[in-house]
């Protein structure tokens, strides 16, 4: 028997007849839409049809309800929303605010105001009484969910957050010993510039505390400060200090290695292990396990993690388990950048958590003539050393949520900024929008072609260092992977501009992005390389924080083009010139953190392609990740 649109279960069981165009808040029912659940009735069916819940959210909630003996629609909706929250980066779901903060998945913006949200107070009470939910922060009860302070967690993620919180509190309670006179002498030698007051403070906190959070935007000198404070720690008398450098991605690890090696003297370099990814540092094993854990700690006395904004809650929990309680952990990053793709925003929680200064730390900083009042070991660098002018001004406006100021800076005509502005109907952001000479794509094409030709020339000549450096000349950054504003569309257009369509897959100048970790080669998701001609044949060169590493093309499996990438993939990298492609204002991916991260990837020039409405929407829409860590660090 055939099952068509007229007699299929999706057509008859979907709640309520939608308008022909889907109506406000409810997408049109397509009987073959894989996002809709068969026999989708009740609250789960309504929220699924509206585009809030995915099929996986609904199926997990139903299965958990069956196993736990819970059939209440409101409780099952809360379970589905908790599953959905993890998928979208939150650790938990706040039942009192979820009707105002939830957005659609992917590229869809969903109007949720017309959905039948349960009354928040009654909803929370029903969930607390459910056999699925443990109420409060007590010991485990074997239930799959937990409600704490009005926030509903899956039990596993509650335990991860509690592990991180307790570990940070315990490490703060035990202060390492430091000689005040020696510390003052070291600070004077390493930070003679009076403008480096915050850098001096950060180094002092790292010497006086087991966990230090070094926060700051691009160009504020975070990696230089790391190198200097490592020299301070390495020069201490006593047993040799062993240092590990790590980052979430291979690209970020290579940049950290390069910066630290440049500033450390030869007498210190042999005590600092080569920078690596966090997965490699912890010793990843099949089955989401790691070699180093609470029973087999890391051997290092100091562990530095760069780009910590990209570290998820589960990964932070594994790191804290593996770092010895008496070792120093230095977390470096920009809390205003995009957070981890996975659940959690630990750096942002730490940087913004309320608290009171530690009396002993305050007293020591006061004796050293440094600012006091440090909370949770967080020191924020605020002096921009690397770049300023219009790019820094735009970044500050975006950080502050000031849309008027951001638009004014973009339109001012500064040589470091260009706003390619158009109406939505004209298709701003599409590679084909406008014609050469119209201003829509001619200057973008000129940047792409100039960078690509220089890269190809160096690659054909076998100039490995120049070819690798050429990878960072220009990059197109997109919010979406697919669609007219996405990476795939721009990659296709750029390949036409560069005329790289060839019969052979590998040729000098082909730039690639690694899309999966490869522990055999030591290449990781996010690494970028370029194919170069060598006497041994074609090789793909990757920057590794020192001389480029060369690999035969046959050794690389999971790679794609790199001229355009998502803003998420560009995080942790810097480029001379950047073109930022903004999607329409309706895209849920358009956020303050995305725009800030994108524009701060540039060293010299930023081109923003999009509408004024898109810019304003991005600036005024911060990412809202639900988490209890920020509010519970003091307890």
Coordinates of C-alpha atoms in Angstrom, one line a residue:
X1 CA 0.0 0.0 0.0
X2 CA 1.4 3.4 -0.9
X3 CA 1.7 6.0 1.7
X4 CA 1.3 9.5 0.1
X5 CA 0.7 13.0 1.2
X6 CA -3.1 12.4 1.4
X7 CA -3.1 9.4 3.6
X8 CA 0.3 9.5 5.4
X9 CA 0.2 9.7 9.2
X10 CA 2.2 12.9 9.2
X11 CA -0.5 14.6 7.3
X12 CA -3.3 13.6 9.6
X13 CA -1.5 13.6 13.0
X14 CA 0.3 16.9 12.8
X15 CA -1.3 19.3 15.2
X16 CA -3.6 21.9 13.7
X17 CA -3.8 22.9 10.0
X18 CA -1.1 25.4 9.3
X19 CA -1.5 28.3 7.0
X20 CA -0.5 27.8 3.4
X21 CA 2.9 29.4 4.0
X22 CA 3.4 27.7 7.4
X23 CA 1.8 30.4 9.5
X24 CA 3.5 32.4 12.2
X25 CA 5.6 30.1 14.3
X26 CA 4.6 26.8 12.6
X27 CA 6.3 25.6 9.4
X28 CA 4.2 24.1 6.6
X29 CA 3.6 20.4 7.2
X30 CA 5.5 18.3 4.6
X31 CA 4.5 14.6 4.9
X32 CA 8.1 13.6 3.9
X33 CA 9.9 16.1 6.2
X34 CA 12.4 14.0 8.2
X35 CA 12.3 16.6 11.0
X36 CA 8.7 15.7 11.8
X37 CA 7.8 12.7 14.1
X38 CA 5.3 10.1 13.0
X39 CA 2.1 10.3 15.1
X40 CA 3.4 13.6 16.6
X41 CA 0.6 14.4 19.1
X42 CA 0.5 16.4 22.3
X43 CA 3.0 19.0 23.4
X44 CA 5.9 17.1 21.8
X45 CA 4.1 17.0 18.5
X46 CA 3.2 20.7 18.6
X47 CA 6.7 21.8 19.4
X48 CA 8.1 19.4 16.8
X49 CA 5.8 20.7 14.1
X50 CA 6.8 24.3 15.1
X51 CA 10.5 23.6 14.5
X52 CA 11.6 23.9 18.1
X53 CA 12.1 20.2 18.8
X54 CA 14.0 17.8 16.4
X55 CA 12.9 14.2 16.0
X56 CA 15.8 13.0 18.2
X57 CA 14.6 15.3 21.1
X58 CA 11.1 13.8 20.9
X59 CA 12.3 10.2 20.7
X60 CA 14.7 10.5 23.6
X61 CA 12.0 12.2 25.7
X62 CA 9.4 9.5 24.9
X63 CA 11.9 6.7 25.6
X64 CA 13.0 8.2 28.9
X65 CA 9.4 8.6 29.9
X66 CA 8.6 5.0 29.1
X67 CA 11.6 3.7 31.0
X68 CA 10.9 5.9 34.0
X69 CA 7.2 5.6 34.2
X70 CA 6.4 9.2 33.3
X71 CA 3.6 10.1 31.0
X72 CA 3.0 13.8 31.8
X73 CA 3.2 15.9 28.7
X74 CA 4.7 18.8 30.4
X75 CA 7.5 16.7 32.0
X76 CA 8.3 15.0 28.7
X77 CA 8.4 18.5 27.0
X78 CA 11.0 19.6 29.6
X79 CA 13.0 16.4 29.0
X80 CA 13.0 17.1 25.3
X81 CA 14.0 20.7 25.8
X82 CA 16.9 19.6 28.1
X83 CA 18.2 17.2 25.3
X84 CA 17.8 20.0 22.7
X85 CA 19.6 22.5 25.0
X86 CA 22.7 20.3 24.9
X87 CA 22.6 20.0 21.2
X88 CA 22.6 23.8 20.9
X89 CA 25.4 24.4 23.5
X90 CA 23.6 24.9 26.8
X91 CA 24.3 22.7 29.8
X92 CA 20.7 22.9 31.2
X93 CA 17.4 24.5 30.5
X94 CA 15.8 27.3 32.6
X95 CA 12.1 26.5 32.6
X96 CA 11.2 30.0 33.8
X97 CA 12.9 31.7 30.8
X98 CA 12.8 29.1 28.0
X99 CA 9.7 30.5 26.3
X100 CA 11.7 33.8 25.7
X101 CA 15.1 32.4 24.9
X102 CA 14.6 29.4 22.7
X103 CA 15.3 29.7 19.0
X104 CA 14.9 27.4 16.0
X105 CA 17.6 25.0 14.9
X106 CA 20.0 25.6 12.0
X107 CA 18.9 28.3 9.6
X108 CA 15.3 28.7 10.9
X109 CA 14.1 31.4 13.2
X110 CA 11.0 30.3 15.0
X111 CA 8.3 32.5 16.5
X112 CA 7.6 30.6 19.8
X113 CA 5.2 33.1 21.3
X114 CA 2.1 31.3 20.1
X115 CA 3.1 27.9 21.4
X116 CA 1.3 26.4 24.4
X117 CA 4.1 26.9 27.0
X118 CA 3.2 25.5 30.5
X119 CA 3.0 27.9 33.3
X120 CA 6.6 28.2 34.6
X121 CA 5.8 27.8 38.3
X122 CA 3.5 24.8 37.8
X123 CA 5.9 23.3 35.3
X124 CA 8.8 23.3 37.7
X125 CA 6.6 21.7 40.5
X126 CA 5.5 19.0 38.2
X127 CA 9.0 18.3 37.1
X128 CA 10.3 18.1 40.7
X129 CA 7.7 15.5 41.6
X130 CA 8.5 13.4 38.5
X131 CA 10.2 10.0 39.1
X132 CA 12.6 11.1 36.3
X133 CA 14.0 14.1 38.2
X134 CA 16.2 14.4 41.3
X135 CA 15.3 17.6 43.2
X136 CA 18.2 19.7 44.5
X137 CA 22.0 19.3 44.6
X138 CA 22.2 16.3 46.9
X139 CA 23.8 13.0 46.2
X140 CA 22.9 11.0 43.2
X141 CA 19.6 9.1 43.1
X142 CA 20.0 7.2 39.9
X143 CA 17.5 9.4 38.1
X144 CA 18.2 10.6 34.6
X145 CA 17.5 14.3 35.3
X146 CA 18.1 16.8 38.1
X147 CA 16.5 20.1 39.0
X148 CA 18.6 22.7 40.7
X149 CA 17.7 26.4 41.3
X150 CA 15.0 26.1 38.6
X151 CA 17.3 24.7 36.0
X152 CA 16.8 21.2 34.6
X153 CA 19.9 19.2 33.8
X154 CA 20.5 15.8 32.3
X155 CA 22.2 14.1 35.3
X156 CA 25.5 13.5 33.5
X157 CA 26.0 17.2 32.7
X158 CA 25.0 18.2 36.2
X159 CA 27.8 15.9 37.4
X160 CA 30.3 17.4 34.9
X161 CA 29.4 21.0 36.0
X162 CA 29.7 20.0 39.7
X163 CA 33.1 18.4 39.1
X164 CA 34.4 21.6 37.5
X165 CA 32.9 23.8 40.2
X166 CA 34.3 21.8 43.1
X167 CA 37.7 21.4 41.5
X168 CA 38.0 25.1 40.9
X169 CA 37.0 25.9 44.5
X170 CA 39.4 23.3 46.0
X171 CA 42.3 24.6 43.9
X172 CA 41.6 28.1 45.0
X173 CA 41.7 27.1 48.7
X174 CA 45.4 26.0 48.5
X175 CA 47.8 28.7 47.5
X176 CA 51.4 27.8 46.3
X177 CA 54.3 29.4 48.1
X178 CA 56.0 32.4 46.5
X179 CA 59.0 34.5 47.7
X180 CA 57.7 38.1 47.5
X181 CA 61.1 39.6 46.9
X182 CA 62.0 37.2 44.2
X183 CA 58.6 37.6 42.6
X184 CA 58.9 41.4 42.6
X185 CA 62.4 41.2 41.0
X186 CA 61.1 38.9 38.3
X187 CA 58.1 41.1 37.5
X188 CA 60.4 44.2 37.2
X189 CA 62.7 42.3 34.8
X190 CA 60.0 40.9 32.6
X191 CA 57.5 43.7 32.5
X192 CA 59.4 47.0 32.5
X193 CA 56.8 48.9 30.4
X194 CA 54.5 50.8 32.8
X195 CA 51.6 50.1 30.4
X196 CA 51.9 46.4 31.2
X197 CA 50.3 46.7 34.6
X198 CA 47.7 44.0 33.8
X199 CA 50.4 41.7 32.4
X200 CA 52.3 42.1 35.7
X201 CA 49.2 41.3 37.6
X202 CA 48.4 38.2 35.6
X203 CA 52.0 36.9 36.1
X204 CA 51.7 37.5 39.8
X205 CA 48.4 35.7 40.1
X206 CA 49.8 32.7 38.2
X207 CA 52.7 32.6 40.7
X208 CA 50.3 32.9 43.7
X209 CA 47.4 30.8 42.6
X210 CA 46.8 27.3 41.2
X211 CA 44.3 28.4 38.6
X212 CA 44.7 31.6 36.6
X213 CA 42.3 32.9 33.9
X214 CA 44.0 35.2 31.4
X215 CA 41.2 36.9 29.5
X216 CA 41.4 39.6 26.8
X217 CA 40.6 40.4 23.2
X218 CA 42.8 39.9 20.1
X219 CA 46.0 42.0 20.2
X220 CA 46.0 42.5 24.0
X221 CA 49.2 40.5 24.4
X222 CA 47.8 37.3 25.9
X223 CA 50.4 34.9 24.4
X224 CA 53.3 37.4 25.1
X225 CA 52.1 37.5 28.7
X226 CA 52.0 33.7 28.8
X227 CA 55.6 33.5 27.6
X228 CA 56.7 36.0 30.2
X229 CA 54.9 34.4 33.1
X230 CA 56.3 31.0 32.1
X231 CA 59.8 32.5 32.3
X232 CA 58.9 33.8 35.8
X233 CA 57.8 30.3 36.8
X234 CA 60.7 28.5 35.2
X235 CA 63.2 30.7 36.9
X236 CA 62.0 29.8 40.4
X237 CA 64.6 27.9 42.5
X238 CA 63.9 24.2 43.2
X239 CA 63.2 21.2 41.0
X240 CA 62.9 21.9 37.3
X241 CA 59.4 23.0 36.3
X242 CA 57.8 21.0 33.5
X243 CA 55.4 22.9 31.2
X244 CA 52.6 21.7 28.8
X245 CA 51.0 23.9 26.1
X246 CA 47.7 22.9 24.7
X247 CA 44.7 24.3 22.7
X248 CA 41.4 22.8 21.4
X249 CA 42.6 22.8 17.8
X250 CA 45.8 22.0 16.0
X251 CA 45.9 25.5 14.4
X252 CA 45.6 27.2 17.8
X253 CA 48.2 24.9 19.3
X254 CA 50.6 25.8 16.5
X255 CA 50.1 29.5 17.0
X256 CA 50.7 29.1 20.8
X257 CA 53.8 27.1 20.2
X258 CA 55.1 29.7 17.7
X259 CA 54.4 32.7 20.1
X260 CA 55.9 31.1 23.2
X261 CA 59.0 29.7 21.4
X262 CA 59.7 33.2 20.0
X263 CA 59.6 34.8 23.5
X264 CA 61.3 32.1 25.5
X265 CA 65.0 31.9 25.7
X266 CA 66.9 28.7 24.7
X267 CA 67.6 27.9 28.4
X268 CA 63.8 27.5 28.9
X269 CA 62.6 25.8 25.7
X270 CA 63.8 22.3 26.6
X271 CA 61.5 22.4 29.7
X272 CA 58.4 23.2 27.7
X273 CA 56.7 20.4 25.8
X274 CA 55.7 21.0 22.2
X275 CA 52.2 22.4 22.0
X276 CA 49.4 20.0 21.1
X277 CA 45.7 19.6 21.1
X278 CA 43.8 18.9 24.4
X279 CA 42.9 15.5 23.0
X280 CA 46.5 14.6 22.5
X281 CA 47.6 16.1 25.8
X282 CA 45.1 13.9 27.7
X283 CA 45.8 10.9 25.5
X284 CA 42.6 10.2 23.7
X285 CA 41.5 6.5 23.6
X286 CA 38.6 4.9 21.7
X287 CA 35.3 5.1 23.5
X288 CA 35.6 8.8 24.5
X289 CA 38.1 8.0 27.2
X290 CA 41.5 9.5 28.0
X291 CA 44.8 8.0 29.2
X292 CA 45.2 10.7 31.8
X293 CA 42.5 11.1 34.4
X294 CA 42.2 11.3 38.2
X295 CA 44.0 7.9 38.6
X296 CA 46.8 8.8 36.1
X297 CA 47.6 12.5 36.3
X298 CA 49.5 14.5 33.9
X299 CA 53.2 14.8 34.8
X300 CA 53.4 18.6 34.3
X301 CA 53.8 21.3 36.9
X302 CA 52.3 24.0 34.7
X303 CA 49.6 23.5 32.0
X304 CA 48.6 26.3 29.7
X305 CA 45.5 26.1 27.6
X306 CA 45.0 28.7 24.9
X307 CA 41.6 29.5 23.2
X308 CA 39.8 28.3 26.2
X309 CA 36.5 29.8 25.0
X310 CA 36.4 26.8 22.6
X311 CA 36.6 24.2 25.5
X312 CA 33.4 22.5 26.3
X313 CA 32.2 21.6 29.8
X314 CA 32.9 17.9 29.5
X315 CA 36.4 18.6 28.1
X316 CA 37.1 21.0 31.0
X317 CA 36.0 18.3 33.4
X318 CA 38.4 15.8 31.9
X319 CA 41.2 18.4 32.0
X320 CA 40.7 19.2 35.7
X321 CA 40.6 15.5 36.5
X322 CA 44.0 15.0 34.8
X323 CA 45.9 18.1 36.1
X324 CA 47.6 17.4 39.4
X325 CA 46.0 19.4 42.3
X326 CA 49.4 21.0 43.1
X327 CA 50.1 22.0 39.4
X328 CA 49.3 25.4 38.0
X329 CA 46.6 25.7 35.3
X330 CA 46.5 28.8 33.2
X331 CA 43.4 29.2 31.0
X332 CA 43.8 31.8 28.2
X333 CA 41.1 33.1 25.9
X334 CA 38.6 35.7 24.9
X335 CA 35.2 35.2 26.7
X336 CA 33.5 37.4 24.1
X337 CA 34.3 35.0 21.3
X338 CA 32.1 32.1 20.2
X339 CA 31.9 29.4 22.8
X340 CA 32.5 25.7 22.2
X341 CA 30.5 23.9 19.6
X342 CA 29.6 21.4 22.3
X343 CA 27.8 22.1 25.5
X344 CA 29.1 24.7 27.9
X345 CA 30.8 28.1 28.0
X346 CA 33.3 27.6 30.9
X347 CA 35.6 30.5 30.1
X348 CA 32.7 32.9 29.8
X349 CA 31.2 31.6 33.1
X350 CA 34.5 32.1 34.9
X351 CA 35.1 35.5 33.5
X352 CA 31.7 36.8 34.4
X353 CA 31.0 35.0 37.7
X354 CA 30.4 37.1 40.7
X355 CA 32.4 36.6 43.8
X356 CA 34.6 38.1 46.5
X357 CA 38.4 38.6 46.3
X358 CA 40.6 36.1 48.2
X359 CA 42.1 37.9 51.2
X360 CA 45.6 36.2 50.9
X361 CA 45.8 36.9 47.2
X362 CA 44.7 40.5 47.7
X363 CA 47.3 41.1 50.4
X364 CA 50.1 39.6 48.3
X365 CA 49.1 41.7 45.2
X366 CA 49.0 44.8 47.4
X367 CA 52.5 44.2 48.7
X368 CA 53.7 44.0 45.1
X369 CA 52.0 47.3 44.2
X370 CA 49.5 45.7 41.9
X371 CA 45.8 46.1 41.5
X372 CA 43.8 44.0 43.9
X373 CA 40.2 42.7 43.8
X374 CA 40.9 39.6 41.5
X375 CA 38.0 37.2 41.6
X376 CA 38.3 33.5 40.7
X377 CA 41.8 34.2 39.4
X378 CA 40.5 36.2 36.4
X379 CA 42.8 38.9 35.0
X380 CA 41.5 40.8 31.9
X381 CA 44.0 42.5 29.6
X382 CA 42.5 45.6 28.2
X383 CA 45.4 47.4 26.4
X384 CA 45.4 46.6 22.6
X385 CA 49.0 46.2 21.4
X386 CA 48.7 44.6 18.0
X387 CA 46.1 46.6 16.2
X388 CA 43.8 49.5 16.9
X389 CA 42.0 52.0 14.8
X390 CA 38.8 51.1 13.1
X391 CA 38.9 47.4 13.6
X392 CA 39.4 47.7 17.4
X393 CA 36.7 50.4 17.5
X394 CA 34.2 48.1 15.6
X395 CA 35.1 45.2 18.0
X396 CA 34.4 47.4 21.0
X397 CA 31.1 48.5 19.6
X398 CA 30.1 44.9 19.0
X399 CA 31.2 43.9 22.5
X400 CA 29.2 46.6 24.0
X401 CA 26.1 45.8 22.1
X402 CA 26.0 49.3 20.5
X403 CA 24.5 48.7 17.1
X404 CA 24.4 52.5 16.2
X405 CA 28.2 52.8 16.9
X406 CA 29.0 49.6 14.9
X407 CA 27.1 50.8 11.9
X408 CA 28.6 54.3 12.1
X409 CA 32.2 52.8 12.2
X410 CA 31.4 50.6 9.2
X411 CA 30.0 53.5 7.2
X412 CA 32.8 55.9 8.1
X413 CA 35.0 55.0 5.1
X414 CA 38.1 54.0 7.1
X415 CA 40.8 52.3 5.0
X416 CA 40.8 49.3 7.4
X417 CA 37.0 48.7 7.0
X418 CA 34.6 48.3 4.1
X419 CA 30.9 47.7 4.4
X420 CA 29.5 46.1 1.3
X421 CA 25.9 47.0 2.0
X422 CA 22.8 46.1 0.0
X423 CA 19.1 45.5 0.5
X424 CA 18.1 41.9 1.2
X425 CA 16.3 41.7 -2.1
X426 CA 19.5 42.4 -4.0
X427 CA 21.1 39.3 -2.4
X428 CA 24.0 40.8 -0.5
X429 CA 26.3 38.1 0.6
X430 CA 26.0 36.0 -2.5
X431 CA 29.2 35.6 -4.5
X432 CA 27.3 36.5 -7.6
X433 CA 25.6 39.6 -6.2
X434 CA 26.3 42.7 -8.3
X435 CA 28.6 42.9 -11.2
X436 CA 32.3 43.8 -11.4
X437 CA 32.5 47.6 -10.9
X438 CA 29.3 47.7 -8.9
X439 CA 31.2 47.3 -5.6
X440 CA 29.4 44.2 -4.6
X441 CA 32.0 41.6 -5.4
X442 CA 34.9 43.2 -7.4
X443 CA 37.1 44.1 -4.4
X444 CA 36.4 40.7 -2.8
X445 CA 37.4 39.0 -6.0
X446 CA 40.5 41.1 -6.2
X447 CA 41.5 40.1 -2.7
X448 CA 40.8 36.4 -3.4
X449 CA 42.6 36.3 -6.7
X450 CA 45.7 38.2 -5.5
X451 CA 46.1 36.0 -2.4
X452 CA 45.5 32.8 -4.5
X453 CA 48.0 33.7 -7.2
X454 CA 50.7 34.6 -4.7
X455 CA 50.1 31.4 -2.9
X456 CA 50.2 29.3 -6.1
X457 CA 53.4 31.0 -7.3
X458 CA 55.2 30.3 -4.1
X459 CA 53.9 26.7 -4.1
X460 CA 55.1 26.1 -7.7
X461 CA 58.5 27.5 -6.8
X462 CA 58.8 25.2 -3.9
X463 CA 59.0 28.1 -1.4
X464 CA 57.4 26.3 1.5
X465 CA 57.6 29.0 4.1
X466 CA 56.1 31.6 1.8
X467 CA 53.3 29.3 0.6
X468 CA 52.4 28.5 4.2
X469 CA 52.4 32.2 5.2
X470 CA 50.2 32.9 2.1
X471 CA 47.4 30.8 3.6
X472 CA 46.8 33.6 6.1
X473 CA 46.7 36.5 3.5
X474 CA 42.9 36.5 3.0
X475 CA 40.0 34.4 4.2
X476 CA 36.2 34.5 3.6
X477 CA 34.3 33.8 6.8
X478 CA 30.7 32.7 6.7
X479 CA 28.0 32.0 9.4
X480 CA 26.5 29.1 7.4
X481 CA 27.9 26.0 5.8
X482 CA 25.3 25.8 3.1
X483 CA 23.0 28.1 1.2
X484 CA 23.6 31.3 -0.7
X485 CA 25.5 32.9 2.2
X486 CA 27.4 29.7 3.1
X487 CA 30.8 28.2 2.8
X488 CA 29.9 25.8 0.0
X489 CA 28.6 28.5 -2.3
X490 CA 31.5 30.8 -1.7
X491 CA 34.0 28.0 -2.1
X492 CA 32.6 27.1 -5.5
X493 CA 32.7 30.8 -6.6
X494 CA 36.3 31.2 -5.4
X495 CA 37.4 28.1 -7.2
X496 CA 36.0 29.6 -10.4
X497 CA 37.8 32.9 -9.8
X498 CA 41.0 31.1 -9.2
X499 CA 40.4 28.6 -12.1
X500 CA 41.4 25.6 -9.9
X501 CA 39.1 23.1 -11.6
X502 CA 41.5 20.5 -12.8
X503 CA 41.4 16.8 -13.7
X504 CA 44.0 15.9 -11.0
X505 CA 43.0 16.4 -7.3
X506 CA 46.4 17.7 -6.1
X507 CA 48.4 20.5 -7.7
X508 CA 50.8 23.2 -6.4
X509 CA 48.8 25.9 -4.6
X510 CA 45.9 23.8 -3.5
X511 CA 44.9 25.0 0.0
X512 CA 43.2 22.5 2.2
X513 CA 41.5 22.3 5.6
X514 CA 41.7 19.1 7.7
X515 CA 38.1 18.2 8.8
X516 CA 38.9 15.2 11.1
X517 CA 41.5 14.4 13.7
X518 CA 44.3 12.1 12.4
X519 CA 46.5 10.8 15.1
X520 CA 48.7 8.9 12.7
X521 CA 49.9 12.1 11.0
X522 CA 49.4 14.4 14.0
X523 CA 47.0 16.6 12.0
X524 CA 43.8 17.7 13.6
X525 CA 40.4 19.2 12.7
X526 CA 41.0 22.8 11.7
X527 CA 44.6 22.5 10.5
X528 CA 45.3 24.3 7.2
X529 CA 47.9 23.4 4.6
X530 CA 49.0 24.1 1.1
X531 CA 50.3 21.8 -1.6
X532 CA 53.9 22.6 -2.7
X533 CA 56.3 21.3 -5.3
X534 CA 59.4 19.7 -3.8
X535 CA 62.2 17.6 -5.3
X536 CA 60.4 14.5 -3.9
X537 CA 57.1 15.4 -5.6
X538 CA 54.0 17.2 -4.4
X539 CA 53.8 17.6 -0.6
X540 CA 51.2 19.3 1.6
X541 CA 52.8 21.8 4.0
X542 CA 51.3 22.5 7.5
X543 CA 52.5 25.1 10.0
X544 CA 53.3 23.4 13.3
X545 CA 54.7 26.2 15.4
X546 CA 58.2 25.7 13.9
X547 CA 59.4 24.6 10.4
X548 CA 56.4 23.4 8.3
X549 CA 55.6 19.7 8.3
X550 CA 55.3 18.0 4.9
X551 CA 53.0 15.2 4.1
X552 CA 52.4 13.2 0.9
X553 CA 48.9 13.9 -0.4
X554 CA 48.0 10.2 -0.2
X555 CA 48.4 10.4 3.6
X556 CA 45.5 12.9 3.9
X557 CA 42.0 11.7 3.8
X558 CA 39.5 14.1 5.4
X559 CA 40.3 17.5 3.8
X560 CA 38.4 20.2 2.0
X561 CA 39.0 23.6 0.4
X562 CA 40.0 26.4 2.7
X563 CA 39.5 29.8 0.9
X564 CA 36.2 30.1 2.7
X565 CA 35.3 28.7 6.1
X566 CA 32.8 29.1 8.9
X567 CA 33.5 31.6 11.6
X568 CA 33.6 28.7 14.1
X569 CA 36.5 27.1 12.1
X570 CA 38.3 30.4 11.8
X571 CA 38.4 30.8 15.6
X572 CA 41.9 30.7 16.9
X573 CA 43.4 32.0 13.6
X574 CA 44.5 35.4 12.4
X575 CA 44.5 36.6 8.8
X576 CA 45.8 39.8 7.2
X577 CA 42.5 40.5 5.4
X578 CA 39.1 39.1 6.2
X579 CA 35.7 39.1 4.3
X580 CA 32.8 38.5 6.6
X581 CA 29.6 37.2 4.9
X582 CA 26.6 37.9 7.1
X583 CA 23.4 35.9 6.5
X584 CA 19.9 37.6 6.6
X585 CA 18.8 39.0 9.9
X586 CA 16.4 36.1 10.3
X587 CA 19.2 33.6 10.8
X588 CA 19.5 32.3 14.4
X589 CA 23.3 31.9 13.8
X590 CA 23.6 35.7 13.5
X591 CA 24.8 36.7 17.0
X592 CA 27.0 39.2 18.7
X593 CA 29.7 36.6 19.4
X594 CA 29.8 35.5 15.8
X595 CA 30.3 39.0 14.5
X596 CA 32.9 39.9 17.1
X597 CA 34.8 36.6 16.5
X598 CA 34.7 37.2 12.7
X599 CA 35.9 40.8 12.6
X600 CA 38.7 40.2 15.2
X601 CA 40.3 37.5 13.0
X602 CA 41.7 40.4 10.9
X603 CA 45.0 42.0 11.4
X604 CA 44.8 44.8 8.8
X605 CA 41.5 44.9 7.0
X606 CA 37.9 43.7 7.4
X607 CA 35.2 43.7 4.7
X608 CA 31.6 43.1 6.0
X609 CA 29.2 41.9 3.4
X610 CA 25.5 42.1 4.4
X611 CA 22.7 44.4 5.3
X612 CA 22.5 47.0 8.0
X613 CA 19.6 45.0 9.5
X614 CA 21.9 42.0 9.7
X615 CA 24.6 44.0 11.4
X616 CA 22.2 45.4 13.9
X617 CA 20.6 42.1 14.6
X618 CA 24.0 40.5 15.3
X619 CA 25.1 43.2 17.6
X620 CA 21.9 43.2 19.6
X621 CA 21.6 39.4 19.9
X622 CA 24.0 37.8 22.4
X623 CA 24.3 34.1 22.6
X624 CA 22.3 32.8 25.6
X625 CA 23.8 29.6 27.0
X626 CA 22.1 28.3 30.1
X627 CA 24.6 27.2 32.8
X628 CA 24.6 27.1 36.5
X629 CA 28.4 27.3 36.9
X630 CA 28.5 31.1 36.7
X631 CA 26.0 31.5 39.6
X632 CA 27.2 28.6 41.8
X633 CA 31.0 29.1 41.9
X634 CA 30.8 30.6 45.4
X635 CA 28.9 27.7 46.9

